[in-house]
CSV table of C-alpha atoms in Angstrom, one decimal:
chain,number,residue,atom,x,y,z
A,105,MET,CA,0.0,0.0,0.0
A,106,ALA,CA,2.9,2.4,0.9
A,107,ASP,CA,4.4,1.7,-2.6
A,108,THR,CA,1.2,2.5,-4.3
A,109,GLU,CA,0.6,5.8,-2.4
A,110,GLN,CA,4.2,6.8,-3.2
A,111,GLU,CA,3.7,6.0,-6.9
A,112,ASN,CA,0.4,8.0,-6.9
A,113,GLU,CA,2.1,10.9,-5.3
A,114,ARG,CA,4.9,10.8,-7.8
A,115,GLU,CA,2.4,10.7,-10.6
A,116,GLU,CA,0.5,13.7,-9.3
A,117,GLN,CA,3.7,15.7,-8.9
A,118,LEU,CA,4.7,15.0,-12.5
A,119,LEU,CA,1.2,16.0,-13.7
A,120,GLN,CA,1.3,19.2,-11.7
A,121,LEU,CA,4.7,20.0,-13.4
A,122,GLN,CA,3.2,19.3,-16.8
A,123,ARG,CA,0.2,21.6,-16.1
A,124,MET,CA,2.6,24.3,-14.9
A,125,GLU,CA,4.5,24.2,-18.1
A,126,SER,CA,1.2,24.2,-20.1
A,127,LYS,CA,0.1,27.4,-18.4
A,128,LEU,CA,3.4,29.0,-19.1
A,129,VAL,CA,3.6,28.0,-22.7
A,130,ALA,CA,0.0,29.3,-23.4
A,131,ALA,CA,0.9,32.6,-21.7
A,132,ALA,CA,4.0,33.0,-23.8
A,133,VAL,CA,2.1,32.4,-27.0
A,134,ASN,CA,-0.8,34.8,-26.0
A,135,TYR,CA,1.4,37.5,-24.4
A,136,PRO,CA,4.8,37.7,-26.3
A,137,GLY,CA,7.4,40.0,-24.9
A,138,VAL,CA,6.2,40.1,-21.4
A,139,ILE,CA,9.3,38.2,-20.4
A,140,THR,CA,12.6,37.6,-22.3
A,141,ARG,CA,13.1,34.5,-24.2
A,142,ARG,CA,16.0,33.6,-21.9
A,143,ARG,CA,13.8,33.8,-18.9
A,144,GLU,CA,11.1,31.7,-20.7
A,145,HIS,CA,13.6,29.0,-21.4
A,146,GLN,CA,14.9,29.1,-17.8
A,147,LEU,CA,11.4,28.6,-16.4
A,148,ARG,CA,10.7,25.7,-18.7
A,149,TYR,CA,14.0,24.1,-18.2
A,150,ALA,CA,13.6,24.4,-14.4
A,151,ILE,CA,10.2,22.7,-14.5
A,152,THR,CA,11.3,19.9,-16.7
A,153,LEU,CA,14.4,19.4,-14.5
A,154,ALA,CA,12.1,19.0,-11.5
A,155,GLY,CA,10.4,16.1,-13.3
A,156,LEU,CA,13.6,14.3,-14.2
A,157,GLU,CA,13.8,10.7,-13.0
A,158,THR,CA,14.7,8.2,-15.7
A,159,PHE,CA,15.6,8.5,-19.3
A,160,GLN,CA,17.6,6.9,-22.1
A,161,PRO,CA,20.5,9.1,-23.2
A,162,GLY,CA,20.3,10.0,-26.8
A,163,ALA,CA,16.6,9.1,-27.2
A,164,ALA,CA,15.4,12.7,-27.3
A,165,ARG,CA,17.9,13.7,-30.0
A,166,LYS,CA,17.2,10.5,-32.1
A,167,GLY,CA,13.3,10.7,-31.7
A,168,GLY,CA,13.2,7.1,-30.5
A,169,ARG,CA,14.9,4.4,-28.4
A,170,THR,CA,18.6,3.9,-28.7
A,171,ASP,CA,20.9,1.0,-27.7
A,172,HIS,CA,22.1,3.0,-24.6
A,173,PRO,CA,20.9,1.7,-21.3
A,174,GLU,CA,18.3,3.8,-19.3
A,175,VAL,CA,19.7,5.8,-16.5
A,176,ARG,CA,17.8,6.4,-13.2
A,177,VAL,CA,18.8,9.9,-12.0
A,178,ARG,CA,18.8,10.5,-8.2
A,179,THR,CA,20.6,13.3,-6.4
A,180,PRO,CA,19.9,15.1,-3.2
A,181,ARG,CA,19.7,18.6,-4.9
A,182,LEU,CA,17.3,17.2,-7.6
A,183,ALA,CA,14.9,15.8,-4.8
A,184,ARG,CA,15.0,19.2,-3.0
A,185,TRP,CA,14.5,21.1,-6.3
A,186,ARG,CA,11.3,19.3,-7.1
A,187,GLU,CA,9.9,20.0,-3.7
A,188,ARG,CA,10.9,23.6,-3.9
A,189,ILE,CA,9.5,24.4,-7.3
A,190,LEU,CA,6.2,22.9,-6.5
A,191,ARG,CA,6.2,24.7,-3.1
A,192,GLU,CA,7.1,28.1,-4.5
A,193,LEU,CA,6.1,28.2,-8.1
A,194,ARG,CA,3.1,26.0,-8.5
A,195,ASP,CA,0.4,28.2,-7.1
A,196,PRO,CA,1.6,31.5,-8.8
A,197,ILE,CA,1.8,29.7,-12.2
A,198,LEU,CA,-1.5,27.9,-11.8
A,199,ASP,CA,-3.2,30.9,-10.3
A,200,PRO,CA,-6.2,32.0,-12.5
A,201,LEU,CA,-4.6,35.3,-13.3
A,202,SER,CA,-4.3,36.7,-16.9
A,203,GLY,CA,-1.4,35.2,-18.8
A,204,ASP,CA,0.7,38.3,-18.7
A,205,LEU,CA,0.6,38.5,-14.9
A,206,ARG,CA,1.3,34.9,-14.6
A,207,LEU,CA,4.4,35.1,-16.7
A,208,ALA,CA,5.6,38.2,-14.9
A,209,ASN,CA,5.2,36.6,-11.4
A,210,ALA,CA,6.8,33.4,-12.5
A,211,ALA,CA,9.8,35.2,-13.9
A,212,LYS,CA,10.2,37.4,-10.8
A,213,LEU,CA,10.0,34.3,-8.5
A,214,LEU,CA,12.6,32.3,-10.6
A,215,GLY,CA,15.2,35.0,-10.5
A,216,PRO,CA,16.7,34.1,-7.1
A,217,LEU,CA,16.3,30.4,-7.8
A,218,VAL,CA,18.5,30.4,-10.9
A,219,PRO,CA,21.7,29.5,-9.0
A,220,GLU,CA,19.9,26.5,-7.5
A,221,VAL,CA,19.0,25.2,-11.0
A,222,GLU,CA,22.6,25.6,-12.0
A,223,LYS,CA,23.9,23.7,-9.0
A,224,THR,CA,21.3,20.9,-9.4
A,225,ARG,CA,22.2,20.5,-13.0
A,226,ALA,CA,25.9,20.5,-12.3
A,227,GLU,CA,25.5,17.9,-9.5
A,228,ILE,CA,23.7,15.6,-11.9
A,229,ILE,CA,26.4,16.1,-14.7
A,230,GLU,CA,29.1,15.3,-12.2
A,231,LYS,CA,27.5,12.2,-10.6
A,232,TYR,CA,26.5,10.7,-13.9
A,233,ALA,CA,29.6,11.7,-16.0
A,234,ASN,CA,30.2,8.0,-16.8
A,235,ASP,CA,26.6,7.4,-17.9
A,236,PHE,CA,25.8,10.4,-20.2
A,237,PRO,CA,27.4,13.8,-21.2
A,238,ALA,CA,25.9,17.1,-20.4
A,239,THR,CA,24.6,17.4,-23.9
A,240,ALA,CA,22.4,14.3,-23.4
A,241,LEU,CA,21.0,15.8,-20.2
A,242,ASP,CA,20.1,19.1,-22.0
A,243,GLN,CA,18.6,17.2,-25.0
A,244,GLU,CA,16.3,15.3,-22.6
A,245,LEU,CA,15.2,18.4,-20.8
A,246,GLY,CA,15.1,20.7,-23.8
A,247,LYS,CA,13.6,18.7,-26.6
A,248,LYS,CA,10.0,17.5,-26.4
A,249,THR,CA,8.7,14.6,-28.5
A,250,LEU,CA,5.3,14.8,-30.0
A,251,VAL,CA,2.8,12.0,-29.0
A,252,THR,CA,-0.5,11.8,-30.8
A,253,ILE,CA,-3.5,10.0,-29.3
A,254,ALA,CA,-6.4,9.3,-31.7
A,255,GLY,CA,-9.8,8.3,-30.2
A,256,GLY,CA,-12.4,6.1,-31.8
A,257,GLY,CA,-15.6,7.2,-33.4
A,258,GLY,CA,-16.2,5.5,-36.7
A,259,GLY,CA,-16.5,7.7,-39.7
A,260,SER,CA,-16.1,10.8,-37.5
A,261,GLY,CA,-12.4,9.9,-37.3
A,262,TYR,CA,-11.5,10.8,-40.9
A,263,VAL,CA,-10.7,14.3,-39.6
A,264,TYR,CA,-7.5,12.8,-38.2
A,265,ILE,CA,-6.1,12.4,-41.7
A,266,GLY,CA,-6.2,16.2,-42.1
A,267,ALA,CA,-4.9,16.8,-38.6
A,268,TRP,CA,-1.8,14.6,-39.1
A,269,SER,CA,-1.3,16.2,-42.5
A,270,ALA,CA,-1.3,19.7,-41.0
A,271,LEU,CA,1.1,18.6,-38.3
A,272,GLN,CA,3.5,17.2,-40.9
A,273,ALA,CA,3.2,20.4,-43.0
A,274,ALA,CA,4.2,22.4,-39.9
A,275,GLY,CA,7.2,20.1,-39.4
A,276,PHE,CA,5.9,18.0,-36.6
A,277,VAL,CA,6.4,14.2,-36.8
A,278,PRO,CA,5.0,12.1,-34.0
A,279,GLY,CA,7.4,10.0,-32.1
A,280,TYR,CA,4.7,7.7,-30.8
A,281,VAL,CA,1.2,7.1,-32.0
A,282,ILE,CA,-1.5,5.3,-30.1
A,283,GLY,CA,-5.2,4.9,-30.7
A,284,SER,CA,-8.5,3.2,-30.1
A,285,SER,CA,-10.9,1.8,-32.7
A,286,MET,CA,-10.9,4.1,-35.8
A,287,GLY,CA,-8.1,6.1,-34.2
A,288,ALA,CA,-6.0,2.9,-34.1
A,289,LEU,CA,-6.9,2.2,-37.8
A,290,LEU,CA,-6.0,5.6,-39.1
A,291,GLY,CA,-3.1,5.9,-36.7
A,292,LEU,CA,-1.6,2.8,-38.3
A,293,PHE,CA,-1.3,4.7,-41.6
A,294,ARG,CA,0.4,7.6,-39.8
A,295,ALA,CA,2.9,5.2,-38.2
A,296,VAL,CA,4.0,3.2,-41.2
A,297,ARG,CA,6.4,6.0,-42.4
A,298,LYS,CA,7.8,9.0,-40.6
A,299,ARG,CA,7.2,11.0,-43.8
A,300,GLY,CA,3.5,10.3,-44.5
A,301,ASP,CA,2.1,10.3,-48.0
A,302,PHE,CA,-1.3,11.8,-47.1
A,303,ASP,CA,-2.4,12.1,-50.7
A,304,ALA,CA,-1.8,8.4,-51.1
A,305,TYR,CA,-3.7,7.6,-47.9
A,306,ILE,CA,-6.7,9.7,-49.1
A,307,ARG,CA,-6.8,8.0,-52.5
A,308,PHE,CA,-6.6,4.7,-50.7
A,309,ALA,CA,-9.5,5.6,-48.4
A,310,LYS,CA,-11.6,6.7,-51.5
A,311,SER,CA,-11.0,3.4,-53.2
A,312,MET,CA,-12.4,1.4,-50.3
A,313,ARG,CA,-15.9,2.7,-50.9
A,314,THR,CA,-16.0,0.8,-54.3
A,315,ARG,CA,-14.8,-2.4,-52.5
A,316,SER,CA,-17.3,-2.3,-49.6
A,317,ASP,CA,-18.5,-5.9,-50.5
A,318,GLU,CA,-14.9,-7.1,-49.9
A,319,ILE,CA,-14.5,-5.3,-46.6
A,320,PHE,CA,-17.9,-5.9,-44.9
A,321,ARG,CA,-19.2,-9.4,-45.5
A,322,PHE,CA,-22.4,-10.9,-44.3
A,323,VAL,CA,-21.3,-14.6,-43.9
A,324,SER,CA,-21.4,-17.0,-41.0
A,325,LEU,CA,-18.1,-17.3,-39.2
A,326,ASN,CA,-17.4,-18.9,-36.0
A,327,THR,CA,-15.7,-16.6,-33.4
A,328,ARG,CA,-12.2,-17.6,-32.4
A,329,TYR,CA,-10.7,-14.6,-30.7
A,330,GLY,CA,-13.2,-11.9,-31.7
A,331,PHE,CA,-16.8,-11.2,-30.7
A,332,PRO,CA,-19.8,-11.8,-33.1
A,333,GLY,CA,-21.3,-8.9,-35.2
A,334,ILE,CA,-23.7,-8.1,-37.9
A,335,ALA,CA,-21.0,-7.9,-40.4
A,336,ARG,CA,-17.5,-9.4,-40.7
A,337,LEU,CA,-14.7,-6.9,-41.1
A,338,TYR,CA,-12.2,-8.2,-43.6
A,339,LEU,CA,-9.6,-5.6,-43.0
A,340,ARG,CA,-6.8,-7.5,-44.6
A,341,ALA,CA,-8.7,-7.4,-47.9
A,342,ALA,CA,-9.1,-3.7,-47.5
A,343,ILE,CA,-5.7,-2.5,-46.4
A,344,GLY,CA,-3.4,-5.5,-46.3
A,345,SER,CA,-1.6,-4.6,-49.4
A,346,ALA,CA,-0.5,-1.3,-47.8
A,347,PHE,CA,1.2,-3.1,-44.9
A,348,GLN,CA,3.5,-5.5,-46.5
A,349,ASN,CA,7.3,-5.5,-46.4
A,350,GLU,CA,9.4,-5.4,-49.6
A,351,ASN,CA,9.5,-9.2,-49.5
A,352,GLY,CA,5.8,-9.4,-49.5
A,353,GLU,CA,5.4,-10.5,-45.9
A,354,ASP,CA,2.8,-8.9,-43.5
A,355,MET,CA,4.1,-6.1,-41.4
A,356,LEU,CA,4.5,-6.7,-37.7
A,357,LEU,CA,4.6,-3.7,-35.2
A,358,PRO,CA,8.4,-3.4,-35.2
A,359,ASP,CA,8.3,-2.8,-39.0
A,360,LEU,CA,6.6,0.5,-38.6
A,361,GLU,CA,8.8,3.6,-38.7
A,362,ILE,CA,6.9,5.3,-35.8
A,363,PRO,CA,6.3,3.4,-32.5
A,364,TYR,CA,2.6,2.5,-32.4
A,365,GLU,CA,0.2,0.8,-30.1
A,366,ALA,CA,-3.5,0.0,-30.4
A,367,ILE,CA,-6.0,-0.3,-27.6
A,368,VAL,CA,-8.2,-3.3,-27.5
A,369,ALA,CA,-10.8,-4.4,-25.0
A,370,GLY,CA,-10.9,-7.8,-23.6
A,371,VAL,CA,-14.3,-9.2,-22.7
A,372,LEU,CA,-13.8,-10.7,-19.2
A,373,ARG,CA,-14.7,-14.4,-18.9
A,374,GLY,CA,-18.0,-14.8,-17.1
A,375,ALA,CA,-18.9,-11.0,-17.4
A,376,LEU,CA,-21.7,-11.7,-19.9
A,377,THR,CA,-24.6,-14.0,-19.4
A,378,GLU,CA,-24.0,-15.6,-22.8
A,379,THR,CA,-21.0,-17.0,-24.5
A,380,PRO,CA,-20.1,-15.4,-27.9
A,381,GLU,CA,-21.8,-18.4,-29.7
A,382,GLU,CA,-24.9,-18.0,-27.6
A,383,TYR,CA,-24.9,-14.2,-28.2
A,384,THR,CA,-24.8,-14.9,-32.0
A,385,ARG,CA,-27.8,-17.1,-31.9
A,386,SER,CA,-29.9,-15.0,-29.5
A,387,HIS,CA,-29.4,-11.9,-31.4
A,388,HIS,CA,-29.7,-13.5,-34.9
A,389,LEU,CA,-26.2,-12.4,-36.0
A,390,ALA,CA,-25.3,-15.6,-37.9
A,391,VAL,CA,-26.3,-14.6,-41.4
A,392,ASP,CA,-25.1,-15.7,-44.8
A,393,LYS,CA,-26.5,-12.9,-47.0
A,394,ARG,CA,-26.7,-9.2,-46.8
A,395,PRO,CA,-29.9,-8.0,-45.0
A,396,SER,CA,-32.0,-5.4,-46.6
A,397,ALA,CA,-31.4,-1.7,-45.8
A,398,LEU,CA,-34.3,-1.7,-43.4
A,399,GLN,CA,-33.2,-4.9,-41.7
A,400,LEU,CA,-29.6,-3.6,-41.4
A,401,ARG,CA,-30.8,-0.3,-39.9
A,402,ALA,CA,-32.9,-2.1,-37.4
A,403,GLN,CA,-30.1,-4.4,-36.4
A,404,VAL,CA,-27.5,-1.7,-36.1
A,405,GLY,CA,-29.8,0.4,-34.0
A,406,ALA,CA,-30.5,-2.6,-31.6
A,407,GLN,CA,-26.8,-3.4,-31.2
A,408,LEU,CA,-25.9,0.3,-30.6
A,409,VAL,CA,-28.3,0.2,-27.6
A,410,ARG,CA,-26.7,-2.9,-26.3
A,411,LEU,CA,-23.3,-1.4,-26.9
A,412,ALA,CA,-23.6,0.6,-23.7
A,413,GLY,CA,-23.5,-2.6,-21.7
A,414,PHE,CA,-19.9,-3.2,-22.9
A,415,ILE,CA,-18.7,0.2,-21.7
A,416,ASN,CA,-18.2,-1.1,-18.2
A,417,PRO,CA,-14.9,-2.1,-16.4
A,418,ARG,CA,-16.8,-5.1,-15.0
A,419,VAL,CA,-17.3,-6.4,-18.6
A,420,VAL,CA,-14.1,-5.3,-20.4
A,421,LYS,CA,-10.5,-4.6,-19.6
A,422,GLU,CA,-8.0,-2.5,-21.6
A,423,ILE,CA,-5.3,-4.3,-23.4
A,424,VAL,CA,-2.4,-2.4,-25.0
A,425,ILE,CA,-1.3,-4.2,-28.2
A,426,GLY,CA,2.4,-3.7,-28.6
A,427,GLY,CA,2.7,-2.7,-25.0
A,428,ASP,CA,4.6,-5.7,-23.8
A,429,ASP,CA,6.9,-8.5,-24.9
A,430,LEU,CA,4.0,-10.9,-25.7
A,431,THR,CA,2.3,-8.4,-28.1
A,432,ARG,CA,5.3,-6.6,-29.4
A,433,SER,CA,5.4,-8.5,-32.7
A,434,PHE,CA,1.7,-8.4,-33.4
A,435,ASN,CA,0.5,-8.3,-37.0
A,436,VAL,CA,-0.2,-4.6,-37.6
A,437,VAL,CA,-3.6,-5.1,-39.5
A,438,ASP,CA,-4.7,-7.5,-36.8
A,439,ALA,CA,-3.9,-4.9,-34.1
A,440,ALA,CA,-6.1,-2.3,-35.9
A,441,GLY,CA,-8.8,-4.9,-36.7
A,442,PHE,CA,-9.4,-6.0,-33.2
A,443,SER,CA,-9.4,-2.4,-32.0
A,444,ALA,CA,-12.0,-1.5,-34.5
A,445,ALA,CA,-14.3,-4.5,-34.0
A,446,ILE,CA,-17.5,-3.0,-32.5
A,447,PRO,CA,-19.2,-5.7,-30.4
A,448,GLY,CA,-22.4,-6.9,-32.0
A,449,ILE,CA,-21.8,-4.8,-35.1
A,450,LEU,CA,-18.4,-5.6,-36.6
A,451,HIS,CA,-16.7,-9.0,-36.1
A,452,TYR,CA,-12.9,-9.1,-36.6
A,453,ASP,CA,-11.0,-12.4,-36.2
A,454,VAL,CA,-7.9,-14.4,-37.3
A,455,ALA,CA,-9.3,-17.3,-39.2
A,456,ARG,CA,-6.3,-17.9,-41.4
A,457,ASP,CA,-3.5,-20.4,-40.7
A,458,ASP,CA,-1.0,-18.2,-39.0
A,459,PRO,CA,1.0,-20.0,-36.2
A,460,HIS,CA,2.7,-16.7,-35.1
A,461,MET,CA,-0.5,-14.8,-34.5
A,462,ASN,CA,-2.5,-17.8,-33.2
A,463,GLY,CA,0.3,-18.4,-30.6
A,464,ILE,CA,0.2,-14.7,-29.5
A,465,LEU,CA,-3.5,-14.5,-29.3
A,466,THR,CA,-4.0,-17.8,-27.5
A,467,ALA,CA,-1.4,-16.8,-24.9
A,468,LEU,CA,-2.9,-13.3,-24.6
A,469,MET,CA,-6.4,-14.4,-23.9
A,470,GLU,CA,-5.3,-16.9,-21.4
A,471,ARG,CA,-3.0,-14.4,-19.6
A,472,GLU,CA,-5.7,-11.7,-19.5
A,473,ASP,CA,-8.5,-14.2,-18.8
A,474,VAL,CA,-10.8,-12.8,-21.5
A,475,SER,CA,-13.2,-14.6,-23.8
A,476,ALA,CA,-13.0,-12.2,-26.8
A,477,LEU,CA,-11.2,-9.1,-28.1
A,478,VAL,CA,-13.3,-6.1,-29.2
A,479,ASP,CA,-13.3,-2.4,-29.9
A,480,GLY,CA,-10.7,-0.6,-27.9
A,481,GLY,CA,-13.1,2.3,-27.5
A,482,VAL,CA,-15.3,0.6,-25.0
A,483,ALA,CA,-12.4,0.3,-22.7
A,484,ASN,CA,-10.6,3.5,-23.3
A,485,ASN,CA,-11.7,5.6,-26.2
A,486,VAL,CA,-9.1,8.5,-26.0
A,487,PRO,CA,-6.2,6.7,-24.2
A,488,ALA,CA,-4.2,9.8,-23.1
A,489,ARG,CA,-3.6,8.2,-19.6
A,490,THR,CA,-2.3,5.0,-21.3
A,491,ALA,CA,0.0,7.0,-23.6
A,492,TRP,CA,1.4,8.9,-20.6
A,493,HIS,CA,2.1,5.8,-18.6
A,494,GLN,CA,3.6,4.0,-21.6
A,495,VAL,CA,6.1,6.9,-22.1
A,496,GLN,CA,6.9,6.8,-18.4
A,497,ARG,CA,7.7,3.1,-18.7
A,498,GLY,CA,10.2,3.8,-21.4
A,499,LYS,CA,8.2,3.2,-24.6
A,500,ILE,CA,10.3,5.7,-26.6
A,501,GLY,CA,13.2,6.3,-24.2
A,502,THR,CA,12.6,10.0,-23.6
A,503,ARG,CA,10.1,11.0,-20.9
A,504,ASN,CA,9.9,14.6,-22.1
A,505,CYS,CA,6.8,14.6,-24.4
A,506,TYR,CA,4.0,16.7,-25.6
A,507,TYR,CA,0.6,14.8,-25.6
A,508,LEU,CA,-1.9,15.8,-28.2
A,509,ALA,CA,-5.2,14.0,-27.8
A,510,MET,CA,-7.8,14.0,-30.6
A,511,ASP,CA,-11.4,13.2,-29.8
A,512,CYS,CA,-14.1,12.8,-32.5
A,513,PHE,CA,-16.7,10.8,-30.5
A,514,TYR,CA,-18.3,13.3,-28.1
A,515,PRO,CA,-21.9,14.6,-27.8
A,516,GLN,CA,-22.7,16.5,-30.8
A,517,TYR,CA,-26.2,17.8,-32.0
A,518,GLY,CA,-26.0,17.5,-35.7
A,519,PRO,CA,-28.4,15.1,-37.6
A,520,GLY,CA,-25.7,12.4,-38.0
A,521,HIS,CA,-24.8,12.5,-34.3
A,522,ILE,CA,-27.6,13.4,-31.9
A,523,TRP,CA,-29.2,10.0,-31.9
A,524,LEU,CA,-25.9,8.5,-30.6
A,525,GLN,CA,-25.9,10.8,-27.6
A,526,PRO,CA,-26.7,8.0,-25.1
A,527,VAL,CA,-23.5,6.3,-26.1
A,528,THR,CA,-21.3,9.3,-26.6
A,529,ARG,CA,-22.3,10.7,-23.1
A,530,LEU,CA,-21.4,7.5,-21.6
A,531,VAL,CA,-18.0,7.5,-23.3
A,532,SER,CA,-17.4,11.1,-22.3
A,533,TYR,CA,-17.2,10.1,-18.7
A,534,GLN,CA,-14.6,7.6,-19.5
A,535,VAL,CA,-12.7,10.2,-21.6
A,536,ALA,CA,-12.8,12.7,-18.8
A,537,LEU,CA,-10.6,10.4,-16.6
A,538,ASN,CA,-7.9,10.8,-19.4
A,539,ALA,CA,-8.1,14.5,-19.9
A,540,ARG,CA,-5.5,15.5,-17.3
A,541,TYR,CA,-2.7,13.4,-18.9
A,542,ALA,CA,-2.8,15.3,-22.2
A,543,HIS,CA,-1.4,18.8,-22.7
A,544,ARG,CA,-4.3,19.4,-25.1
A,545,ARG,CA,-7.5,17.4,-25.9
A,546,LEU,CA,-9.2,18.6,-29.1
A,547,GLU,CA,-12.8,17.8,-29.7
A,548,MET,CA,-12.6,17.7,-33.4
A,549,TYR,CA,-15.4,19.7,-35.1
A,550,PRO,CA,-17.1,19.3,-37.4
A,551,THR,CA,-17.0,15.7,-38.3
A,552,LEU,CA,-18.8,13.1,-40.4
A,553,SER,CA,-21.3,10.9,-38.7
A,554,PRO,CA,-19.8,7.9,-36.9
A,555,ILE,CA,-21.8,5.6,-39.2
A,556,THR,CA,-20.2,7.0,-42.3
A,557,LEU,CA,-17.6,4.3,-42.4
A,558,LEU,CA,-16.9,4.4,-46.1
A,559,PRO,CA,-17.8,8.1,-47.2
A,560,GLU,CA,-18.1,9.3,-50.6
A,561,ALA,CA,-15.0,11.2,-52.1
A,562,SER,CA,-16.5,14.6,-51.5
A,563,GLU,CA,-17.5,13.8,-47.9
A,564,LEU,CA,-13.9,12.4,-47.2
A,565,ASP,CA,-12.4,15.6,-48.7
A,566,LYS,CA,-14.5,17.7,-46.4
A,567,ALA,CA,-13.6,15.7,-43.3
A,568,VAL,CA,-9.8,15.9,-44.1
A,569,GLY,CA,-10.2,19.7,-44.7
A,570,TRP,CA,-11.9,20.1,-41.3
A,571,GLY,CA,-9.2,18.3,-39.4
A,572,HIS,CA,-6.4,20.2,-41.3
A,573,ASP,CA,-8.1,23.6,-40.4
A,574,GLN,CA,-8.6,22.8,-36.8
A,575,ILE,CA,-5.0,21.8,-36.2
A,576,GLN,CA,-3.8,25.0,-38.0
A,577,GLN,CA,-5.4,27.0,-35.2
A,578,HIS,CA,-3.4,25.2,-32.6
A,579,VAL,CA,0.0,25.2,-34.5
A,580,PRO,CA,1.5,28.2,-32.7
A,581,TYR,CA,1.0,26.5,-29.3
A,582,ILE,CA,2.3,23.1,-30.5
A,583,ALA,CA,5.3,24.9,-32.1
A,584,LYS,CA,6.1,26.7,-28.9
A,585,PHE,CA,6.0,23.4,-26.9
A,586,LEU,CA,8.1,21.6,-29.4
A,587,GLU,CA,10.9,24.3,-29.8
A,588,ARG,CA,14.2,23.5,-28.4
A,589,VAL,CA,14.7,24.9,-24.9
A,590,ARG,CA,18.2,25.8,-24.0
A,591,TRP,CA,19.7,26.4,-20.5
A,592,THR,CA,21.6,29.6,-19.9
A,593,SER,CA,22.4,30.7,-16.4
């Protein structure tokens, strides 16, 4: 219990430091010239120094993990500095003053503390001289890595394509991508190459509409690892060709140029009164032909009502695909497929003969004690908390990150959204628990309807434009966070 309390206190301190820097950066963008650039950098360096614990030297410069062992930094002055900055600067910086007064007060308070920052930095450099040079310390404290978190939401998520495109146009490449459901699927395209070909991605998305019969099939299929649904999602037929290596083999997670993880929900054994097979029969999901438009609408509506029953920690648990040794070599399409498999609506499974994936999935379901893998959104739809914890555990080596969370599935009042409010409101409570872990959570607006899974070309272009325009509004803040901060005494 004592260890848990200590860990919770440590996490709270790190989040307070993160909020302090967020307030300072926002004020610096909104009120330029109130303090000097030198003082601004001293403030930000001092805050980041207070949060220093463990890092992989060189990771911040490289933008990913290196071969260098991680170093756990502990010195008496560093411990005292964290306590002091939280005691003396936290309240003035987080005080609900106007930004210019907040900047002026923080700069004034830091002045007498600059020598202590210098001594703390020098003590670390001296103690760990055999572990890393001073430049590696300054890179870790002065260079933030962009982490993008993409929430689920069906067709509403197409705005993410425009958002990532705008980020790339501004020179910002994610160092880590994580997503749930549609966010995991589109995030996979962002993660495949550091330099994304967004025109190609859009063309690919438009082509899928003409192949809808290949992607959504109404055929009976026994569940193996997934959960039954009205339609079967054949994601490999849809996007498999885009995720093959030069030798024609399917890509695994380590083959992606940007570290990527997908959130999947595991249905806890015994949590439901019916097994997947019984659920299929009782809800008439085992079909071998496409239902009429009226029948399909009625079936989807009924299953969306039942979907609320899955958004419950007593029914499902969050599983991070790519987050541990067992799932680190997961097939990338399977990771996105399971994450996007809406229980009762879309069924994704691995029915092919694939010893590698069958071995992983069998071991995973046994270890997690789950009966099926379903849409990650029912467990954690905008996984900012998970992203933050994964970074703290060493996912990308550096711990100094900027967390940008994008949410497309929140209560909206348009005709394509309002009827989903019972579900979106339920999800919004879950999302609220993650909000404090992100520097910024964007409620993407406007968006297509969640049920527009394969939009027409004109609709897709609109969605991409909406996402691009919204990110453009936030580029000055993102740029300020990601600029190199340098220490000068």
